[in-house]
């Protein structure tokens, strides 16, 4: 379905990003796997993808740093000739109530989760404009839509992604580029593994389907948006949350 397309997935060494990268490769895309710490996991994933018959490359870059994001996109262009699909997935949490949250913890979460989306889009979009096609898919969160106590930094960054997504969709729609966001609910990854069983049980009660999602649920939605099936969808936030926000 995506044969010959080039995809860049930020934060693809683990969790949701890993599942997204793998599904894109299964659909025939060549994939740039971005990571910042997990080099071994990134390389392993690349080998798995090459086994699927596509081209793949692991690139270390901290997306919160403008020049590193530039290098990440430049690597994709150099190696595979274009960037057709950009999935801005990299994200971190540094939770805490505002009374105790440090300025550093607020700023770092915004820098990675929101500036990271700007930094990568800033360098990929000009390539997409030139080729008059492209898909930008940003991973936000239900926390950015309804808020979450203990996450003013994270929710602010994720709400920022929603505004960025809608604005960019309006800017580049006439160039054949779609820009959408996916808002996961609670998905089983390292990010949610830190929650206690008691907290998990309480959270499940707030989900219509009464269970957490899997990274593949988000990856399937990315494939839907990145392929021809998503060609007339732009500026949207799609909740993949088992029924939390509606
Ligand atoms: P995760 O398992 O903690 O993985 C985070 C990924 O982001 C890792 O690959 C990590 O790379 C990468 N990363 C972190 N900081 C980075 C940076 N500065 N530059 C580049 N890459 C960086 O998280 P996840 O649960 O898969 O979450 C993925 C995305 O979904 C995030 O944006 C998160 O906010 C969002 N989300 C998750 C959930 C959930 O329930 N899990 C819910 C809503 C939204 P290294 O391995 O190299 O550190």
Short mmCIF file of C-alpha atoms and ligand atoms in Angstrom, two decimals:
data_model
loop_
_atom_site.label_atom_id
_atom_site.label_comp_id
_atom_site.label_asym_id
_atom_site.label_seq_id
_atom_site.Cartn_x
_atom_site.Cartn_y
_atom_site.Cartn_z
CA UNK A 1 0.00 0.00 0.00
CA UNK A 2 2.91 2.39 0.79
CA UNK A 3 5.55 0.85 -1.44
CA UNK A 4 8.27 3.34 -2.39
CA UNK A 5 7.17 5.96 0.17
CA UNK A 6 9.57 7.26 2.79
CA UNK A 7 8.40 7.62 6.37
CA UNK A 8 10.15 9.26 9.31
CA UNK A 9 8.88 8.17 12.72
CA UNK A 10 10.21 10.06 15.74
CA UNK A 11 10.64 8.11 18.97
CA UNK A 12 10.40 4.81 17.11
CA UNK A 13 12.69 2.75 19.34
CA UNK A 14 9.93 1.74 21.78
CA UNK A 15 6.20 1.64 22.41
CA UNK A 16 3.76 3.32 20.05
CA UNK A 17 6.46 4.68 17.71
CA UNK A 18 7.95 1.22 17.28
CA UNK A 19 4.56 -0.27 16.36
CA UNK A 20 3.92 2.58 13.90
CA UNK A 21 7.32 2.16 12.22
CA UNK A 22 6.85 -1.59 11.90
CA UNK A 23 3.37 -1.31 10.37
CA UNK A 24 4.60 1.31 7.89
CA UNK A 25 7.36 -1.12 6.86
CA UNK A 26 4.83 -3.96 6.59
CA UNK A 27 2.93 -1.74 4.14
CA UNK A 28 6.09 -1.36 2.04
CA UNK A 29 7.39 2.05 3.18
CA UNK A 30 11.08 2.74 3.70
CA UNK A 31 11.39 3.95 7.28
CA UNK A 32 13.71 6.18 9.26
CA UNK A 33 13.63 5.05 12.88
CA UNK A 34 14.45 7.94 15.19
CA UNK A 35 15.58 7.48 18.80
CA UNK A 36 17.50 9.49 21.35
CA UNK A 37 18.82 6.90 23.86
CA UNK A 38 17.77 3.39 22.74
CA UNK A 39 20.32 2.68 20.03
CA UNK A 40 20.21 -1.12 20.40
CA UNK A 41 16.40 -1.20 20.15
CA UNK A 42 16.51 1.14 17.15
CA UNK A 43 19.06 -1.02 15.32
CA UNK A 44 17.13 -4.22 16.11
CA UNK A 45 13.97 -2.71 14.66
CA UNK A 46 15.84 -1.67 11.52
CA UNK A 47 17.07 -5.25 11.04
CA UNK A 48 13.52 -6.55 11.47
CA UNK A 49 12.28 -4.12 8.83
CA UNK A 50 15.02 -4.97 6.37
CA UNK A 51 13.86 -8.58 6.80
CA UNK A 52 10.47 -7.40 5.50
CA UNK A 53 12.11 -6.29 2.27
CA UNK A 54 12.11 -2.52 2.79
CA UNK A 55 14.94 -0.08 3.41
CA UNK A 56 15.36 1.25 6.94
CA UNK A 57 17.76 3.42 8.89
CA UNK A 58 18.11 4.27 12.58
CA UNK A 59 18.99 7.91 13.27
CA UNK A 60 19.83 9.34 16.68
CA UNK A 61 18.40 12.82 17.15
CA UNK A 62 16.90 14.76 20.03
CA UNK A 63 13.81 16.24 18.37
CA UNK A 64 13.72 19.08 20.89
CA UNK A 65 16.91 20.46 19.32
CA UNK A 66 16.21 22.33 16.08
CA UNK A 67 19.48 21.38 14.35
CA UNK A 68 19.19 17.70 15.29
CA UNK A 69 15.67 17.59 13.83
CA UNK A 70 17.11 19.19 10.68
CA UNK A 71 19.74 16.45 10.48
CA UNK A 72 17.12 13.74 10.98
CA UNK A 73 15.05 14.97 8.04
CA UNK A 74 18.19 15.58 5.93
CA UNK A 75 19.29 11.96 6.57
CA UNK A 76 15.92 10.67 5.30
CA UNK A 77 16.12 12.82 2.17
CA UNK A 78 19.72 11.83 1.49
CA UNK A 79 19.20 8.12 2.05
CA UNK A 80 15.75 7.61 0.49
CA UNK A 81 15.26 10.70 -1.73
CA UNK A 82 12.14 12.16 -0.09
CA UNK A 83 10.01 12.43 3.01
CA UNK A 84 6.43 11.43 2.24
CA UNK A 85 5.17 10.63 5.73
CA UNK A 86 6.26 12.29 8.96
CA UNK A 87 4.96 10.81 12.19
CA UNK A 88 5.72 13.09 15.13
CA UNK A 89 5.47 10.56 17.94
CA UNK A 90 8.40 11.25 20.31
CA UNK A 91 7.16 12.23 23.73
CA UNK A 92 7.97 12.20 27.43
CA UNK A 93 6.17 12.77 30.72
CA UNK A 94 7.42 14.47 33.88
CA UNK A 95 4.27 14.44 35.95
CA UNK A 96 3.61 16.35 39.15
CA UNK A 97 1.14 18.73 40.69
CA UNK A 98 1.78 22.36 39.74
CA UNK A 99 2.62 23.26 43.36
CA UNK A 100 5.68 21.02 43.07
CA UNK A 101 6.48 21.13 39.36
CA UNK A 102 9.87 22.66 38.54
CA UNK A 103 10.34 25.10 35.70
CA UNK A 104 12.75 22.57 34.19
CA UNK A 105 10.12 19.80 34.17
CA UNK A 106 7.56 22.10 32.58
CA UNK A 107 9.95 23.34 29.91
CA UNK A 108 11.47 19.96 29.06
CA UNK A 109 8.09 18.34 28.42
CA UNK A 110 7.03 21.24 26.20
CA UNK A 111 10.38 21.23 24.38
CA UNK A 112 10.25 17.53 23.51
CA UNK A 113 6.50 17.08 22.98
CA UNK A 114 5.61 20.37 21.27
CA UNK A 115 8.81 21.98 19.98
CA UNK A 116 9.81 18.54 18.70
CA UNK A 117 6.72 18.50 16.47
CA UNK A 118 7.51 22.00 15.20
CA UNK A 119 11.20 21.22 14.65
CA UNK A 120 10.62 18.09 12.55
CA UNK A 121 7.68 19.57 10.64
CA UNK A 122 9.65 22.75 9.96
CA UNK A 123 12.26 20.73 8.08
CA UNK A 124 10.03 18.11 6.45
CA UNK A 125 7.22 20.34 5.18
CA UNK A 126 9.38 22.27 2.64
CA UNK A 127 10.28 18.93 1.03
CA UNK A 128 6.59 17.95 0.91
CA UNK A 129 5.62 21.35 -0.53
CA UNK A 130 8.19 20.85 -3.31
CA UNK A 131 6.85 17.41 -4.16
CA UNK A 132 3.25 18.63 -3.73
CA UNK A 133 2.28 15.74 -1.51
CA UNK A 134 2.83 14.57 2.03
CA UNK A 135 1.29 13.33 5.24
CA UNK A 136 2.07 14.76 8.67
CA UNK A 137 0.65 12.75 11.56
CA UNK A 138 1.12 14.08 15.08
CA UNK A 139 0.61 11.99 18.19
CA UNK A 140 -1.16 14.09 20.79
CA UNK A 141 -3.15 12.70 23.76
CA UNK A 142 -6.61 12.78 25.29
CA UNK A 143 -4.86 14.72 28.09
CA UNK A 144 -4.45 17.60 25.63
CA UNK A 145 -8.19 17.63 25.01
CA UNK A 146 -9.70 17.22 28.47
CA UNK A 147 -6.71 17.86 30.79
CA UNK A 148 -5.32 15.59 33.49
CA UNK A 149 -4.42 16.48 37.08
CA UNK A 150 -0.65 16.18 37.53
CA UNK A 151 0.08 16.83 33.88
CA UNK A 152 -0.15 20.59 33.26
CA UNK A 153 3.11 20.41 31.29
CA UNK A 154 2.13 17.37 29.22
CA UNK A 155 -1.48 18.49 28.61
CA UNK A 156 -0.31 21.98 27.60
CA UNK A 157 2.16 20.51 25.10
CA UNK A 158 -0.39 18.06 23.72
CA UNK A 159 -3.07 20.79 23.40
CA UNK A 160 -0.42 22.83 21.59
CA UNK A 161 -0.04 19.99 19.10
CA UNK A 162 -3.76 20.22 18.34
CA UNK A 163 -3.46 23.93 17.48
CA UNK A 164 -0.30 23.30 15.45
CA UNK A 165 -2.00 20.49 13.53
CA UNK A 166 -5.06 22.52 12.60
CA UNK A 167 -3.02 25.60 11.62
CA UNK A 168 -0.53 23.64 9.53
CA UNK A 169 -3.38 21.77 7.81
CA UNK A 170 -4.77 25.15 6.69
CA UNK A 171 -1.33 26.37 5.57
CA UNK A 172 -0.37 23.42 3.39
CA UNK A 173 -3.65 21.87 2.25
CA UNK A 174 -3.43 23.58 -1.13
CA UNK A 175 -0.10 21.80 -1.69
CA UNK A 176 -1.57 18.33 -1.39
CA UNK A 177 -0.35 17.80 2.18
CA UNK A 178 -2.63 16.49 4.93
CA UNK A 179 -1.93 17.16 8.60
CA UNK A 180 -3.77 15.24 11.30
CA UNK A 181 -3.37 14.26 14.93
CA UNK A 182 -4.12 11.04 16.75
CA UNK A 183 -5.08 11.28 20.42
CA UNK A 184 -4.41 7.98 22.17
CA UNK A 185 -6.08 7.19 25.46
CA UNK A 186 -4.22 4.78 27.74
CA UNK A 187 -1.97 2.47 25.72
CA UNK A 188 0.19 -0.33 27.13
CA UNK A 189 3.78 0.97 26.83
CA UNK A 190 6.70 1.90 29.10
CA UNK A 191 4.98 5.27 29.62
CA UNK A 192 1.96 3.69 31.34
CA UNK A 193 3.84 0.72 32.88
CA UNK A 194 4.80 3.00 35.79
CA UNK A 195 1.17 3.26 36.95
CA UNK A 196 0.19 1.11 39.93
CA UNK A 197 -2.43 -1.64 39.44
CA UNK A 198 -4.83 0.37 41.61
CA UNK A 199 -4.48 3.45 39.40
CA UNK A 200 -4.83 1.29 36.27
CA UNK A 201 -8.06 -0.25 37.61
CA UNK A 202 -9.51 3.19 38.35
CA UNK A 203 -8.53 4.44 34.90
CA UNK A 204 -10.12 1.43 33.20
CA UNK A 205 -13.44 2.38 34.79
CA UNK A 206 -13.31 5.67 32.81
CA UNK A 207 -12.90 3.81 29.50
CA UNK A 208 -16.07 2.63 27.73
CA UNK A 209 -14.33 -0.54 26.52
CA UNK A 210 -12.87 -1.08 30.06
CA UNK A 211 -9.34 -1.92 28.97
CA UNK A 212 -6.14 -0.17 27.82
CA UNK A 213 -5.24 -0.09 24.13
CA UNK A 214 -2.25 -1.60 22.35
CA UNK A 215 0.40 0.31 20.36
CA UNK A 216 -0.92 -1.47 17.24
CA UNK A 217 -4.28 0.33 17.64
CA UNK A 218 -2.48 3.63 17.09
CA UNK A 219 -0.32 2.19 14.31
CA UNK A 220 -3.42 1.03 12.40
CA UNK A 221 -4.82 4.56 12.54
CA UNK A 222 -1.53 5.94 11.21
CA UNK A 223 -1.73 3.54 8.26
CA UNK A 224 -5.30 4.65 7.58
CA UNK A 225 -4.23 8.33 7.51
CA UNK A 226 -0.98 7.75 5.62
CA UNK A 227 -2.47 5.66 2.82
CA UNK A 228 -4.95 6.58 0.08
CA UNK A 229 -7.86 5.86 2.44
CA UNK A 230 -6.98 9.05 4.32
CA UNK A 231 -6.56 11.33 1.31
CA UNK A 232 -9.57 13.58 2.08
CA UNK A 233 -8.98 13.88 5.83
CA UNK A 234 -7.02 16.86 7.19
CA UNK A 235 -6.96 19.08 10.27
CA UNK A 236 -8.56 16.36 12.38
CA UNK A 237 -7.85 14.92 15.80
CA UNK A 238 -8.80 11.25 15.91
CA UNK A 239 -9.24 9.81 19.40
CA UNK A 240 -8.12 6.20 19.69
CA UNK A 241 -9.00 5.75 23.32
CA UNK A 242 -11.49 2.92 23.76
CA UNK A 243 -14.15 5.53 24.45
CA UNK A 244 -12.80 8.11 26.92
CA UNK A 245 -13.43 11.44 25.22
CA UNK A 246 -16.76 11.80 23.47
P1 LIG B 1 7.50 5.45 25.37
O1 LIG B 1 7.23 4.00 25.36
O2 LIG B 1 8.00 6.11 26.61
O3 LIG B 1 8.49 5.79 24.15
C1 LIG B 1 8.89 7.12 23.93
C2 LIG B 1 9.69 7.20 22.66
O4 LIG B 1 10.04 8.58 22.45
C3 LIG B 1 11.00 6.42 22.72
O5 LIG B 1 11.25 5.85 21.47
C4 LIG B 1 12.02 7.52 23.03
O6 LIG B 1 13.32 7.25 22.52
C5 LIG B 1 11.43 8.69 22.27
N1 LIG B 1 11.93 9.98 22.73
C6 LIG B 1 11.82 10.52 23.97
N2 LIG B 1 12.40 11.73 23.99
C7 LIG B 1 12.88 11.96 22.74
C8 LIG B 1 13.60 13.03 22.14
N3 LIG B 1 13.93 14.13 22.82
N4 LIG B 1 13.95 12.93 20.83
C9 LIG B 1 13.62 11.81 20.12
N5 LIG B 1 12.96 10.77 20.63
C10 LIG B 1 12.59 10.85 21.94
O7 LIG B 1 6.18 6.29 24.99
P2 LIG B 1 4.84 5.82 24.26
O8 LIG B 1 3.87 5.43 25.30
O9 LIG B 1 5.16 4.91 23.17
O10 LIG B 1 4.35 7.22 23.68
C11 LIG B 1 4.54 7.61 22.33
C12 LIG B 1 3.74 8.89 22.07
O11 LIG B 1 2.36 8.63 22.35
C13 LIG B 1 4.14 10.05 22.96
O12 LIG B 1 4.04 11.26 22.24
C14 LIG B 1 3.09 10.02 24.06
O13 LIG B 1 2.93 11.26 24.66
C15 LIG B 1 1.89 9.59 23.26
N6 LIG B 1 0.84 9.02 24.09
C16 LIG B 1 1.03 7.84 24.77
C17 LIG B 1 0.01 7.33 25.54
C18 LIG B 1 0.13 6.04 26.30
O14 LIG B 1 -0.81 5.69 27.02
N7 LIG B 1 1.22 5.30 26.19
C19 LIG B 1 -1.22 8.02 25.62
C20 LIG B 1 -1.38 9.20 24.92
C21 LIG B 1 -0.35 9.69 24.15
P3 LIG B 1 14.45 6.48 23.42
O15 LIG B 1 13.94 5.05 23.54
O16 LIG B 1 15.68 6.59 22.61
O17 LIG B 1 14.48 7.20 24.73
#
